Coordinates of C-alpha atoms in Angstrom, one line a residue:
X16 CA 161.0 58.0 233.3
X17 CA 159.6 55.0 235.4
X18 CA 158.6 57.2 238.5
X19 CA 156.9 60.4 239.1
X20 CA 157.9 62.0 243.3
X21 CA 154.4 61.6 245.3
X22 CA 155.2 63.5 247.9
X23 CA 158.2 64.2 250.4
X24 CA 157.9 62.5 253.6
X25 CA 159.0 63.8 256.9
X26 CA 159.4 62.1 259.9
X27 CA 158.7 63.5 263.0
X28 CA 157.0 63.2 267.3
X29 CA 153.8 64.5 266.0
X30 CA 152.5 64.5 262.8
X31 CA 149.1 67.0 264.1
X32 CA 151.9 69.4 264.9
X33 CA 154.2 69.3 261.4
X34 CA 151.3 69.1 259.1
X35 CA 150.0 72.3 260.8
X36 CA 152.8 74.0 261.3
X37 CA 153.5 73.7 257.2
X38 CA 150.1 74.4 256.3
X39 CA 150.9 77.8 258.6
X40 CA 153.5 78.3 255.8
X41 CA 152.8 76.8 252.7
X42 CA 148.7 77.0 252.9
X43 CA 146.9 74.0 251.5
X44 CA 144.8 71.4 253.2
X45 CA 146.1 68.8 256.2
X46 CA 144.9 65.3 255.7
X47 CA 142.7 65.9 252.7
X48 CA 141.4 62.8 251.3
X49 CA 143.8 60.7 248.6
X50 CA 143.1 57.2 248.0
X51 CA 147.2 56.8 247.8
X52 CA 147.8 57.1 252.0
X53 CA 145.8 56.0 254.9
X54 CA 146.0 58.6 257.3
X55 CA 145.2 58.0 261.1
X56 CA 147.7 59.0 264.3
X57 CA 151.0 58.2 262.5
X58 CA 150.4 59.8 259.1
X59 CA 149.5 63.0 257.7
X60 CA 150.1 65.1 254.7
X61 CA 149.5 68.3 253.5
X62 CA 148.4 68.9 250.2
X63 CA 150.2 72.4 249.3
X64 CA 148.0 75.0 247.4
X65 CA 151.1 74.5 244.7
X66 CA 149.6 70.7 244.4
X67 CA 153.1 69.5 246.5
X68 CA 152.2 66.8 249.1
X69 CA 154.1 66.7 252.0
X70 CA 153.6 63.9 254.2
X71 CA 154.4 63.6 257.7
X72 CA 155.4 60.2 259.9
X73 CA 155.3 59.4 262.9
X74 CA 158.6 57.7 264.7
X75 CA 159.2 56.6 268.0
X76 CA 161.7 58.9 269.8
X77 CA 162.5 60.2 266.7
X78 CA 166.2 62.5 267.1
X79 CA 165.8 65.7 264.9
X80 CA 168.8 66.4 263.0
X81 CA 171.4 68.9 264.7
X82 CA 172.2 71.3 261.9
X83 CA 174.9 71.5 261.2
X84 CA 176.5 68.5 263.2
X85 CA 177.5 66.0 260.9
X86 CA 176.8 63.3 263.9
X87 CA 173.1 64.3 263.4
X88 CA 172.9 65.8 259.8
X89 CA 169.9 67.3 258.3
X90 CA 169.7 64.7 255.8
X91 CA 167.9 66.6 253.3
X92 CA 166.0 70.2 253.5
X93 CA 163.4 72.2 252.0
X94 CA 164.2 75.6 250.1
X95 CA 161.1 78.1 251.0
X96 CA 160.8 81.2 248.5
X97 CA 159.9 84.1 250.2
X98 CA 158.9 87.3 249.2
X99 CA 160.4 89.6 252.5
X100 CA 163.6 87.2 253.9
X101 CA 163.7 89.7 256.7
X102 CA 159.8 89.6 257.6
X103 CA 159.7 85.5 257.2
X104 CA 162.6 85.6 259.7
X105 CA 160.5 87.5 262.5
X106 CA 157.4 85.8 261.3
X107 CA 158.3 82.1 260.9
X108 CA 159.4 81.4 264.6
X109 CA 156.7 82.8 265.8
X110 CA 154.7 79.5 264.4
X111 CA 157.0 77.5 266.2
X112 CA 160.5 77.4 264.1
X113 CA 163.9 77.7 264.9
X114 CA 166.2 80.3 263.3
X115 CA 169.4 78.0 263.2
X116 CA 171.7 81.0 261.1
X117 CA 170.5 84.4 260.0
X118 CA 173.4 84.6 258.1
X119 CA 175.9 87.3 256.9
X120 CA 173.8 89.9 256.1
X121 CA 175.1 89.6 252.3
X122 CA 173.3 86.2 251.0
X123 CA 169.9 85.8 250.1
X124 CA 168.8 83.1 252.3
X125 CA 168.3 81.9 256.0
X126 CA 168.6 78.5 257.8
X127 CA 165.5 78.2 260.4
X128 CA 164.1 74.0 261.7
X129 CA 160.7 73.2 262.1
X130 CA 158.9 72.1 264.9
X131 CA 160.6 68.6 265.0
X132 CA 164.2 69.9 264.1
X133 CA 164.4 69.7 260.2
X134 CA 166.6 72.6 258.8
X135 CA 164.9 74.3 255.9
X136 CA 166.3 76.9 253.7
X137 CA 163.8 80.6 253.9

């Protein structure tokens, strides 16, 4: 091994907006101090209560992905455990995602985007 994964870094309009909307689901705390990232308007991260750091950056009219248009893909996604898939669904968008595909009622999982388009797996 000659690297250990620091965090996963997301770009995004607003980085106030991700880290909270995140820290809605995951817990944790936005922007806690960490000698390895300067945080100011383009940069934020959320240090999860699992001790996974997300970061967040910010990019000029940044184009979310268009899940599942392969002209936009998603380029990579989180997978979410939840405890009630049916109770994250109603819950979730009402902190500001998108359910993209509820599915067909017979898998275990649903495809909802954050606040700045990202697809991730609930």
């Amino acid at each position: 091994m000659i690297a250990k994964l620091q965090c996963v870094v997301l770009d995004c309009a607003d980085v106030v907006e991700l880290s909270s909307f995140y820290q809605s689901l995951l817990g944790g705390v936005v922007n806690q101090p960490d000698p390895r990232w300067s945080l100011g308007n383009s940069w934020a991260t959320l240090h999860a209560d699992s001790g996974f750091v997300l970061a967040f950056q910010r990019v000029e009219d940044h184009q979310p992905p268009r899940w599942p248009d392969p002209a936009r893909p998603q380029q990579f996604h989180l997978d979410l455990g939840v405890k009630d898939l049916d109770q994250a669904q109603e819950e979730v968008p009402k902190r500001g995602a998108t359910l993209l595909d509820e599915g067909d009622g017979k898998r275990s999982w649903r495809i909802l985007a954050d606040p700045a388009g990202h697809p991730f797996k609930a």
